[in-house]
Structures are given as C-alpha cells and as structure tokens.
Short mmCIF file of C-alpha atoms (C1' of nucleotides) in Angstrom, two decimals:
data_model
loop_
_atom_site.label_atom_id
_atom_site.label_comp_id
_atom_site.label_asym_id
_atom_site.label_seq_id
_atom_site.Cartn_x
_atom_site.Cartn_y
_atom_site.Cartn_z
CA UNK A 1 0.00 0.00 0.00
CA UNK A 2 2.31 2.73 -1.16
CA UNK A 3 1.45 6.24 -0.06
CA UNK A 4 1.16 9.15 -2.47
CA UNK A 5 4.16 9.09 -4.74
CA UNK A 6 6.22 6.38 -3.19
CA UNK A 7 6.35 4.12 -6.21
CA UNK A 8 6.89 7.13 -8.39
CA UNK A 9 9.74 8.26 -6.16
CA UNK A 10 11.38 4.86 -6.28
CA UNK A 11 11.14 4.88 -10.06
CA UNK A 12 12.80 8.30 -10.24
CA UNK A 13 15.60 7.22 -7.93
CA UNK A 14 16.21 4.17 -10.07
CA UNK A 15 16.10 6.26 -13.23
CA UNK A 16 18.69 8.68 -11.84
CA UNK A 17 20.98 5.75 -11.10
CA UNK A 18 20.63 4.46 -14.65
CA UNK A 19 21.14 7.93 -16.09
CA UNK A 20 24.35 8.28 -14.09
CA UNK A 21 25.71 5.08 -15.57
CA UNK A 22 24.41 5.12 -19.13
CA UNK A 23 23.12 8.61 -19.82
CA UNK A 24 19.61 9.54 -20.87
CA UNK A 25 19.63 7.26 -23.88
CA UNK A 26 20.37 4.35 -21.60
CA UNK A 27 17.30 4.93 -19.47
CA UNK A 28 14.97 2.14 -20.56
CA UNK A 29 11.63 1.42 -18.98
CA UNK A 30 12.60 -2.19 -18.40
CA UNK A 31 15.70 -1.34 -16.42
CA UNK A 32 13.95 1.27 -14.31
CA UNK A 33 11.28 -1.29 -13.47
CA UNK A 34 13.86 -3.93 -12.65
CA UNK A 35 15.84 -1.64 -10.36
CA UNK A 36 12.88 -0.02 -8.63
CA UNK A 37 10.78 -3.14 -8.31
CA UNK A 38 7.82 -1.08 -9.51
CA UNK A 39 4.99 -2.89 -11.33
CA UNK A 40 4.86 -2.51 -15.08
CA UNK A 41 1.40 -1.02 -14.87
CA UNK A 42 2.80 1.96 -12.97
CA UNK A 43 4.77 3.36 -15.85
CA UNK A 44 2.05 5.03 -17.85
CA UNK A 45 0.13 5.73 -14.68
CA UNK A 46 2.84 7.87 -13.11
CA UNK A 47 4.37 9.05 -16.37
CA UNK A 48 1.60 9.50 -18.94
CA UNK A 49 4.14 10.75 -21.45
CA UNK A 50 5.93 7.41 -21.37
CA UNK A 51 9.67 7.05 -21.60
CA UNK A 52 10.32 10.62 -22.75
CA UNK A 53 8.39 12.02 -19.80
CA UNK A 54 10.24 9.75 -17.42
CA UNK A 55 13.57 10.95 -18.79
CA UNK A 56 12.57 14.60 -18.56
CA UNK A 57 11.43 14.30 -14.96
CA UNK A 58 14.49 12.29 -14.04
CA UNK A 59 16.74 15.00 -15.43
CA UNK A 60 14.99 17.77 -13.49
CA UNK A 61 14.88 15.69 -10.35
CA UNK A 62 18.62 15.03 -10.47
CA UNK A 63 19.45 18.57 -11.52
CA UNK A 64 17.57 20.25 -8.69
CA UNK A 65 19.21 18.16 -6.05
CA UNK A 66 22.69 18.94 -7.36
CA UNK A 67 21.89 22.63 -7.81
CA UNK A 68 20.88 22.91 -4.18
CA UNK A 69 24.11 21.36 -3.00
CA UNK A 70 26.21 23.51 -5.31
CA UNK A 71 24.57 26.77 -4.29
CA UNK A 72 24.96 26.07 -0.61
CA UNK A 73 28.65 25.34 -1.14
CA UNK A 74 29.12 28.34 -3.42
CA UNK A 75 27.80 30.62 -0.69
CA UNK A 76 30.84 29.59 1.35
CA UNK A 77 33.37 30.30 -1.41
CA UNK A 78 35.33 28.53 -4.16
CA UNK A 79 37.34 26.34 -1.81
CA UNK A 80 34.15 25.04 -0.24
CA UNK A 81 32.87 24.15 -3.71
CA UNK A 82 35.91 22.01 -4.42
CA UNK A 83 35.78 20.38 -1.01
CA UNK A 84 32.09 19.63 -1.22
CA UNK A 85 32.19 18.31 -4.77
CA UNK A 86 35.14 16.05 -4.11
CA UNK A 87 33.33 14.69 -1.09
CA UNK A 88 30.17 14.15 -3.10
CA UNK A 89 31.85 12.45 -6.05
CA UNK A 90 33.96 10.26 -3.85
CA UNK A 91 30.81 8.86 -2.36
CA UNK A 92 29.03 8.46 -5.70
CA UNK A 93 31.99 6.68 -7.26
CA UNK A 94 32.48 4.32 -4.34
CA UNK A 95 28.78 3.56 -3.96
CA UNK A 96 28.49 2.72 -7.65
CA UNK A 97 31.76 0.78 -7.93
CA UNK A 98 33.04 3.50 -10.31
CA UNK A 99 30.11 3.20 -12.65
CA UNK A 100 28.27 6.47 -12.01
CA UNK A 101 28.89 9.96 -13.33
CA UNK A 102 26.90 13.16 -13.70
CA UNK A 103 23.46 12.51 -15.21
CA UNK A 104 23.06 16.09 -16.40
CA UNK A 105 26.37 16.35 -18.25
CA UNK A 106 25.83 12.88 -19.70
CA UNK A 107 22.47 14.00 -21.05
CA UNK A 108 23.75 17.30 -22.40
CA UNK A 109 26.72 15.65 -24.10
CA UNK A 110 24.68 12.91 -25.70
CA UNK A 111 20.90 13.44 -25.80
CA UNK A 112 18.61 10.56 -26.73
CA UNK A 113 18.42 10.17 -30.47
CA UNK A 114 15.16 11.82 -31.44
CA UNK A 115 15.13 14.35 -28.61
CA UNK A 116 17.41 17.38 -28.72
CA UNK A 117 15.02 19.24 -26.44
CA UNK A 118 16.19 17.23 -23.46
CA UNK A 119 19.77 18.03 -24.40
CA UNK A 120 19.06 21.76 -24.31
CA UNK A 121 17.29 21.37 -20.98
CA UNK A 122 20.36 19.66 -19.56
CA UNK A 123 22.57 22.43 -20.94
CA UNK A 124 20.41 25.04 -19.19
CA UNK A 125 20.73 23.24 -15.89
CA UNK A 126 24.47 23.09 -16.32
CA UNK A 127 24.63 26.80 -17.15
CA UNK A 128 23.03 27.48 -13.78
CA UNK A 129 25.81 25.59 -12.05
CA UNK A 130 28.46 27.50 -13.92
CA UNK A 131 26.82 30.76 -12.85
CA UNK A 132 26.67 29.71 -9.21
CA UNK A 133 30.35 28.80 -9.14
CA UNK A 134 31.34 31.98 -10.99
CA UNK A 135 29.48 33.94 -8.32
CA UNK A 136 31.59 32.31 -5.65
CA UNK A 137 34.76 33.41 -7.42
CA UNK A 138 33.44 36.94 -7.86
CA UNK A 139 32.60 37.25 -4.19
CA UNK A 140 36.08 35.97 -3.40
CA UNK A 141 37.53 38.95 -5.24
CA UNK A 142 38.20 37.51 -8.68
CA UNK A 143 37.43 40.06 -11.43
CA UNK A 144 34.19 39.35 -13.30
CA UNK A 145 35.64 38.17 -16.58
CA UNK A 146 38.02 35.76 -14.90
CA UNK A 147 35.36 34.40 -12.57
CA UNK A 148 33.58 32.79 -15.48
CA UNK A 149 36.80 31.29 -16.76
CA UNK A 150 37.75 29.96 -13.34
CA UNK A 151 34.30 28.43 -12.83
CA UNK A 152 34.46 26.73 -16.22
CA UNK A 153 37.91 25.34 -15.50
CA UNK A 154 36.87 24.08 -12.09
CA UNK A 155 33.81 22.27 -13.41
CA UNK A 156 35.65 20.91 -16.46
CA UNK A 157 38.53 19.56 -14.40
CA UNK A 158 36.24 17.89 -11.88
CA UNK A 159 34.02 16.41 -14.56
CA UNK A 160 37.05 15.07 -16.40
CA UNK A 161 38.43 13.71 -13.14
CA UNK A 162 35.25 11.75 -12.53
CA UNK A 163 35.50 10.26 -16.02
CA UNK A 164 39.08 9.23 -15.36
CA UNK A 165 38.13 7.72 -12.00
CA UNK A 166 35.58 5.59 -13.83
CA UNK A 167 38.19 4.70 -16.43
CA UNK A 168 40.91 3.75 -13.97
CA UNK A 169 38.57 2.47 -11.27
CA UNK A 170 40.41 4.59 -8.75
CA UNK A 171 39.91 7.81 -6.82
CA UNK A 172 43.38 9.04 -7.71
CA UNK A 173 42.39 11.32 -10.61
CA UNK A 174 39.85 13.12 -8.44
CA UNK A 175 42.37 13.65 -5.67
CA UNK A 176 45.12 14.66 -8.08
CA UNK A 177 42.90 17.26 -9.69
CA UNK A 178 41.58 18.52 -6.37
CA UNK A 179 45.11 19.01 -5.11
CA UNK A 180 46.13 21.11 -8.09
CA UNK A 181 42.89 22.99 -8.72
CA UNK A 182 43.43 25.80 -6.20
CA UNK A 183 46.58 26.84 -8.07
CA UNK A 184 45.03 26.50 -11.50
CA UNK A 185 42.17 28.83 -10.75
CA UNK A 186 43.93 31.37 -8.53
CA UNK A 187 45.79 34.35 -9.86
CA UNK B 1 35.76 -1.78 -57.56
CA UNK B 2 37.10 -1.29 -54.09
CA UNK B 3 40.70 -2.33 -53.52
CA UNK B 4 41.80 -4.48 -50.61
CA UNK B 5 40.23 -3.08 -47.49
CA UNK B 6 38.59 0.02 -48.80
CA UNK B 7 35.07 -0.85 -47.76
CA UNK B 8 36.40 -2.13 -44.50
CA UNK B 9 38.25 1.11 -43.96
CA UNK B 10 35.20 3.19 -44.66
CA UNK B 11 33.24 1.11 -42.17
CA UNK B 12 35.88 1.66 -39.51
CA UNK B 13 35.94 5.40 -40.13
CA UNK B 14 32.18 5.52 -39.82
CA UNK B 15 32.29 3.42 -36.66
CA UNK B 16 34.83 5.75 -35.08
CA UNK B 17 32.54 8.68 -35.79
CA UNK B 18 29.61 6.93 -34.15
CA UNK B 19 31.74 5.88 -31.19
CA UNK B 20 32.81 9.50 -30.71
CA UNK B 21 29.20 10.62 -30.52
CA UNK B 22 27.49 7.77 -28.73
CA UNK B 23 30.17 5.59 -27.23
CA UNK B 24 30.73 1.91 -27.91
CA UNK B 25 27.21 0.94 -26.91
CA UNK B 26 25.87 3.32 -29.53
CA UNK B 27 27.76 1.64 -32.36
CA UNK B 28 25.06 -0.27 -34.21
CA UNK B 29 25.57 -2.12 -37.44
CA UNK B 30 22.74 -0.24 -39.08
CA UNK B 31 24.22 3.17 -38.36
CA UNK B 32 27.68 2.16 -39.49
CA UNK B 33 26.21 0.89 -42.76
CA UNK B 34 24.18 4.05 -43.22
CA UNK B 35 27.14 6.35 -42.63
CA UNK B 36 29.68 4.36 -44.63
CA UNK B 37 27.41 3.43 -47.49
CA UNK B 38 28.79 -0.08 -47.23
CA UNK B 39 26.57 -2.94 -48.37
CA UNK B 40 24.95 -5.04 -45.67
CA UNK B 41 26.62 -8.14 -46.97
CA UNK B 42 30.01 -6.68 -46.07
CA UNK B 43 29.48 -6.77 -42.33
CA UNK B 44 30.08 -10.42 -41.62
CA UNK B 45 32.52 -10.62 -44.48
CA UNK B 46 34.91 -8.03 -43.05
CA UNK B 47 34.05 -8.62 -39.39
CA UNK B 48 33.31 -12.30 -38.89
CA UNK B 49 32.81 -11.70 -35.19
CA UNK B 50 29.86 -9.44 -35.90
CA UNK B 51 29.12 -6.33 -33.92
CA UNK B 52 31.47 -7.11 -31.03
CA UNK B 53 34.38 -7.58 -33.42
CA UNK B 54 33.54 -4.35 -35.18
CA UNK B 55 33.53 -2.48 -31.86
CA UNK B 56 36.81 -4.00 -30.78
CA UNK B 57 38.58 -3.15 -34.03
CA UNK B 58 37.10 0.33 -34.03
CA UNK B 59 38.45 0.95 -30.53
CA UNK B 60 41.97 -0.18 -31.45
CA UNK B 61 41.88 1.72 -34.72
CA UNK B 62 40.93 4.96 -32.97
CA UNK B 63 43.29 4.37 -30.08
CA UNK B 64 46.36 3.81 -32.20
CA UNK B 65 45.84 6.93 -34.23
CA UNK B 66 45.51 9.05 -31.09
CA UNK B 67 48.48 7.36 -29.39
CA UNK B 68 50.70 8.20 -32.32
CA UNK B 69 49.73 11.85 -32.23
CA UNK B 70 50.15 12.05 -28.46
CA UNK B 71 53.58 10.46 -28.43
CA UNK B 72 54.89 12.72 -31.15
CA UNK B 73 53.68 15.76 -29.22
CA UNK B 74 54.98 14.42 -25.89
CA UNK B 75 58.46 14.14 -27.38
CA UNK B 76 58.37 17.92 -27.73
CA UNK B 77 57.29 18.59 -24.14
CA UNK B 78 54.18 19.31 -22.06
CA UNK B 79 53.36 22.61 -23.76
CA UNK B 80 53.39 20.92 -27.14
CA UNK B 81 50.94 18.33 -25.81
CA UNK B 82 48.50 21.03 -24.76
CA UNK B 83 48.91 22.92 -28.01
CA UNK B 84 48.50 19.84 -30.16
CA UNK B 85 45.50 18.47 -28.27
CA UNK B 86 43.69 21.79 -28.27
CA UNK B 87 44.28 22.02 -31.99
CA UNK B 88 43.03 18.47 -32.50
CA UNK B 89 39.91 18.84 -30.38
CA UNK B 90 39.03 22.18 -31.87
CA UNK B 91 38.87 20.54 -35.25
CA UNK B 92 36.95 17.49 -34.04
CA UNK B 93 34.37 19.63 -32.24
CA UNK B 94 33.87 21.97 -35.16
CA UNK B 95 33.73 19.20 -37.76
CA UNK B 96 31.10 17.33 -35.75
CA UNK B 97 29.05 20.39 -34.77
CA UNK B 98 29.99 19.73 -31.12
CA UNK B 99 28.75 16.16 -31.16
CA UNK B 100 32.02 14.22 -30.98
CA UNK B 101 34.23 13.35 -28.04
CA UNK B 102 36.90 10.80 -27.27
CA UNK B 103 35.86 7.28 -28.37
CA UNK B 104 38.30 5.59 -25.99
CA UNK B 105 37.26 7.43 -22.84
CA UNK B 106 33.61 7.01 -23.80
CA UNK B 107 34.13 3.27 -24.09
CA UNK B 108 36.11 2.98 -20.86
CA UNK B 109 33.56 5.01 -18.92
CA UNK B 110 30.58 3.10 -20.22
CA UNK B 111 31.31 -0.24 -21.88
CA UNK B 112 28.58 -2.01 -23.85
CA UNK B 113 26.31 -3.92 -21.52
CA UNK B 114 27.48 -7.52 -21.77
CA UNK B 115 31.11 -6.70 -22.53
CA UNK B 116 33.41 -5.47 -19.76
CA UNK B 117 36.39 -6.79 -21.71
CA UNK B 118 36.16 -3.92 -24.15
CA UNK B 119 36.02 -1.51 -21.22
CA UNK B 120 39.27 -2.88 -19.84
CA UNK B 121 40.87 -2.68 -23.26
CA UNK B 122 39.90 0.99 -23.47
CA UNK B 123 41.32 1.59 -19.99
CA UNK B 124 44.63 0.04 -21.08
CA UNK B 125 44.83 2.31 -24.09
CA UNK B 126 44.16 5.30 -21.89
CA UNK B 127 46.84 4.24 -19.41
CA UNK B 128 49.34 4.38 -22.26
CA UNK B 129 48.40 8.00 -22.93
CA UNK B 130 48.82 8.91 -19.30
CA UNK B 131 52.27 7.37 -19.32
CA UNK B 132 53.31 9.23 -22.46
CA UNK B 133 52.23 12.58 -21.03
CA UNK B 134 53.86 11.88 -17.66
CA UNK B 135 57.11 11.22 -19.52
CA UNK B 136 56.90 14.64 -21.10
CA UNK B 137 56.56 16.27 -17.68
CA UNK B 138 59.46 14.24 -16.30
CA UNK B 139 61.73 15.25 -19.16
CA UNK B 140 60.69 18.86 -18.53
CA UNK B 141 62.11 18.60 -15.04
CA UNK B 142 59.03 17.81 -12.99
CA UNK B 143 59.86 15.30 -10.23
CA UNK B 144 58.64 11.77 -10.95
CA UNK B 145 55.81 11.61 -8.45
CA UNK B 146 54.36 14.93 -9.60
CA UNK B 147 54.69 14.07 -13.28
CA UNK B 148 51.99 11.45 -12.95
CA UNK B 149 49.71 13.87 -11.12
CA UNK B 150 50.30 16.59 -13.69
CA UNK B 151 49.61 14.21 -16.58
CA UNK B 152 46.40 13.01 -14.98
CA UNK B 153 45.27 16.57 -14.35
CA UNK B 154 46.10 17.62 -17.90
CA UNK B 155 44.15 14.78 -19.45
CA UNK B 156 41.26 15.15 -17.03
CA UNK B 157 40.95 18.87 -17.59
CA UNK B 158 41.05 18.52 -21.37
CA UNK B 159 38.56 15.68 -21.37
CA UNK B 160 36.22 17.65 -19.13
CA UNK B 161 36.69 20.69 -21.32
CA UNK B 162 35.62 18.74 -24.39
CA UNK B 163 32.49 17.57 -22.55
CA UNK B 164 31.68 21.15 -21.62
CA UNK B 165 32.25 22.29 -25.19
CA UNK B 166 29.70 19.73 -26.31
CA UNK B 167 27.36 20.86 -23.54
CA UNK B 168 27.63 24.57 -24.28
CA UNK B 169 28.17 24.18 -28.02
CA UNK B 170 31.13 26.49 -27.76
CA UNK B 171 34.94 26.30 -27.80
CA UNK B 172 35.22 28.53 -24.75
CA UNK B 173 35.73 25.78 -22.16
CA UNK B 174 38.58 24.28 -24.15
CA UNK B 175 40.29 27.65 -24.50
CA UNK B 176 39.68 28.56 -20.86
CA UNK B 177 41.25 25.34 -19.67
CA UNK B 178 44.13 25.55 -22.13
CA UNK B 179 44.97 29.02 -20.84
CA UNK B 180 45.63 27.83 -17.29
CA UNK B 181 47.08 24.38 -17.98
CA UNK B 182 50.68 25.59 -18.56
CA UNK B 183 50.80 26.36 -14.83
CA UNK B 184 51.01 22.63 -14.26
CA UNK B 185 54.64 22.64 -15.35
CA UNK B 186 55.63 25.22 -12.77
CA UNK B 187 54.15 23.44 -9.79
"C1'" DG C 1 32.06 -9.78 -52.49
"C1'" DT C 2 27.50 -8.36 -52.45
"C1'" DC C 3 22.38 -8.67 -52.13
"C1'" DT C 4 17.75 -10.25 -50.29
"C1'" DA C 5 14.98 -12.58 -47.12
"C1'" DT C 6 14.08 -14.14 -42.82
"C1'" DA C 7 14.50 -15.58 -37.87
"C1'" DC C 8 14.99 -13.90 -33.38
"C1'" DG C 9 15.14 -10.93 -29.41
"C1'" DA C 10 14.72 -6.47 -26.90
"C1'" DA C 11 12.08 -2.47 -25.94
"C1'" DG C 12 8.29 1.03 -26.32
"C1'" DA C 13 3.50 1.56 -26.41
"C1'" DT C 14 -1.48 0.47 -26.01
"C1'" DA C 15 -5.72 -2.08 -24.73
"C1'" DG C 16 -8.47 -4.50 -21.66
"C1'" DA C 17 -9.19 -7.42 -17.40
"C1'" DC C 18 -9.09 -7.20 -12.43
"C1'" DG D 1 -3.56 1.19 -9.33
"C1'" DT D 2 -1.92 -2.92 -11.08
"C1'" DC D 3 -1.36 -6.94 -14.25
"C1'" DT D 4 -1.35 -9.37 -18.71
"C1'" DA D 5 -1.41 -9.73 -23.41
"C1'" DT D 6 -0.37 -7.89 -27.86
"C1'" DC D 7 1.41 -4.86 -31.63
"C1'" DT D 8 5.14 -2.59 -33.58
"C1'" DT D 9 9.75 -1.14 -34.38
"C1'" DC D 10 14.45 -1.83 -34.46
"C1'" DG D 11 18.80 -4.25 -34.44
"C1'" DT D 12 21.54 -8.57 -34.66
"C1'" DA D 13 22.43 -12.60 -37.01
"C1'" DT D 14 22.10 -16.32 -40.53
"C1'" DA D 15 21.04 -18.53 -44.91
"C1'" DG D 16 21.07 -18.74 -49.66
"C1'" DA D 17 21.04 -16.59 -54.36
"C1'" DC D 18 23.94 -14.10 -57.60
#
DNA sequence: GTCTATACGAAGATAGAC
DNA sequence: GTCTATCTTCGTATAGAC
C-alpha cells in the first residue's frame, strides 16, 4: 500500500541511477522497473508521457538536487565548492563501484536520439551551475571576466576527473585534480 | 571496384565517428552501414565476429591513431601536448558540430552492456596515454611523483573541457582550460 | 564480395481485465 | 492502481542466391 508518490519516487531514484551510468539514452523502462521493483502497470500511470516524460522528470529531479548542494557550497566560497564536490563524487563513485557519473552532463553531451530538447534542458541546468560557481569566485575577489573562466575550468577539471576515475577504477584522478585545482584557478 | 580493405576502412571510419558521438554501446551495425554506405553483406565478411568484433577493431583503430599523435607531441614537451591536443579537439568539435568526443574514454567510462572486456581494453589504451604525457613532464624537469599527477590533471581537464564544449556548443571551455594548464609545469 | 529474405530478441506503447 | 497480453519497431544474425 504505497502512499502518495512512493512508487513514483522509487522509479525516479532508479532512473537517476541508470542515467548516471548510461546517460539519458540508456534509461529504458525495463531497467527502471527492474531496479525499482515497480509494477509494469505503474509506468504510464505515473508518467503518462511514457519514456520521454520519465527521462525529462528524471533529469529535473537530479538537476535540482545537485543545484541545491552547489549553491549552498558556493555561498561559502570557491574552496568550499571544491571540497564539497570532491566529497560528493567520492561517495558516488564508491557507492556505484566506479560506474556512475553526472546525469546532467551525460544527457547534455549525448541526448537521446530523437530528442534534442532534453539536451538543451540539460545544458540550461548546467549553465546554472556554472553561474553559481562563478558567483563564488566573484565574491572571493576575482574580477568578473576571470570568474567565469575559473568556474568553467573548475567544473571541467572535476568532470574530467570523474570520467578518469571511472576509467581507472580509482579515486586518484579526483584527488590529483583537487590538489592542483586551487593553483590552477587562482591568480 | 574497391581495392583491398577500402570498404572495411570506410566502415571503420564511420564506426569511429559513431563511437565518438554515442560511445561503444551506440555503435550499431545499421548506423555504421548508413554512414559508410557499405553494403549489408560486407558486415560479416569483413568482421566475422559481428558487432562485437567491429567495436573492438574500431576501438583499437581509434586508439592507435591518437596514441601516435600524443607520443609525437609528448616528445616535444608538455606545452606541445596542450597545443597539439587543443588544436586536434578544436577541429573534431567543429567538424562534428559539437557532437564528438573521445571514443576511448567514452568506451572505458561506459562499456557495452554484456562486454566489460572492451572496457578494460579501453582503460589500457588510456593508461598508455597517461604514461606518455607523464614522460613529457618528467623530461621537462618535474619530479617523478608529480609528473603522474600533472599528466592526470592535464588529461582530465582537457577531457572535461571537451564535454563542456559539447554541452555549451562552444569552444570557450577548451580555451579557458588551455589558458591555465601551462601552470602545471611550474608546480 | 555483395544482395535479399528471414529468424529472433529487446524495448516502447497500447488495450483490456481485475 | 496494477497486471497481462499484444502490436510494432528496431537491431543482430544467418542462410542462400547471384
């Protein structure tokens, strides 16, 4: 007897996990059902738009959670962003046995075949993150133009580090990058 | 009247392009045929092992070409590596309308579902790149331990930058990252 | 070496029973 | 809200003609 959106919630959590591992185009109804244990009849009940609707809601669901974390860290400055993100990704990588990455970047980089709209939506979400991090640099005294550059470099290096952690099945790339990042983005 | 392996070669080129955009799991026989214009009957003629064989040969084919470029650049030092890779990725991104990335990293990060072997093969290829770049740092006077860290950071930052270029449909992330990367040598 | 036809399986989507 | 067909599409693979 699931309460309000409990099945729905479980499906979204499962879909986020799949999207982390395989991107939006890897989110299949069958796998979400298998991982969530939800009944097949629930799919078109909770997501009348079918697979595309499920993917869209999964993307927003994942994006909002990450945005919240990033903005809270950004309020405490650029160093806090690095610290918090390294902490977060360490946990994600270990919990997934080095299989999970960022669902939003994965979706922006490679949208599902007949659906560029979802790719643009992912790009918008990412742009918000870039803005939040740039704000942290600005408040830390970095001139406006260079704040954007520093934010881009920080996010690029961390995203690449996560990819390399998945590739090497090790946390070393993340730690290597984190150790050097303060010098790369400081004047 | 195709000579020796001309059809085969065209199929491999097409497969590399698909692998750049969608990773190994996105390499389907149908799409390779469509892009290469090769006849359907050629598939099992040139690749008796079917799709898995095609993927494996595509990975090696792409990996060797990149390894060659990287080693030639590494022989000229860390700055030459950055310059050469930025040049290379600028062209790849523009030619593909920001759809293409690195086929080897894509395959290592997310191997096709029933085939972890290909993922390990991709990881090995990548490890060779890391070694080549670390050698360049060592020869430039960076102490051994830090050469590995610098190489990892360089490759991570560039890979992340390419992802962000695809996300933002712009070359800015690549140029932003390239501007600060030379500081790695002076650490 | 190349082409057509076909078998087979996976996955999305819909309809109808409970 | 949930479950069970069923239809369709797509992709892999094989067989057999040319």
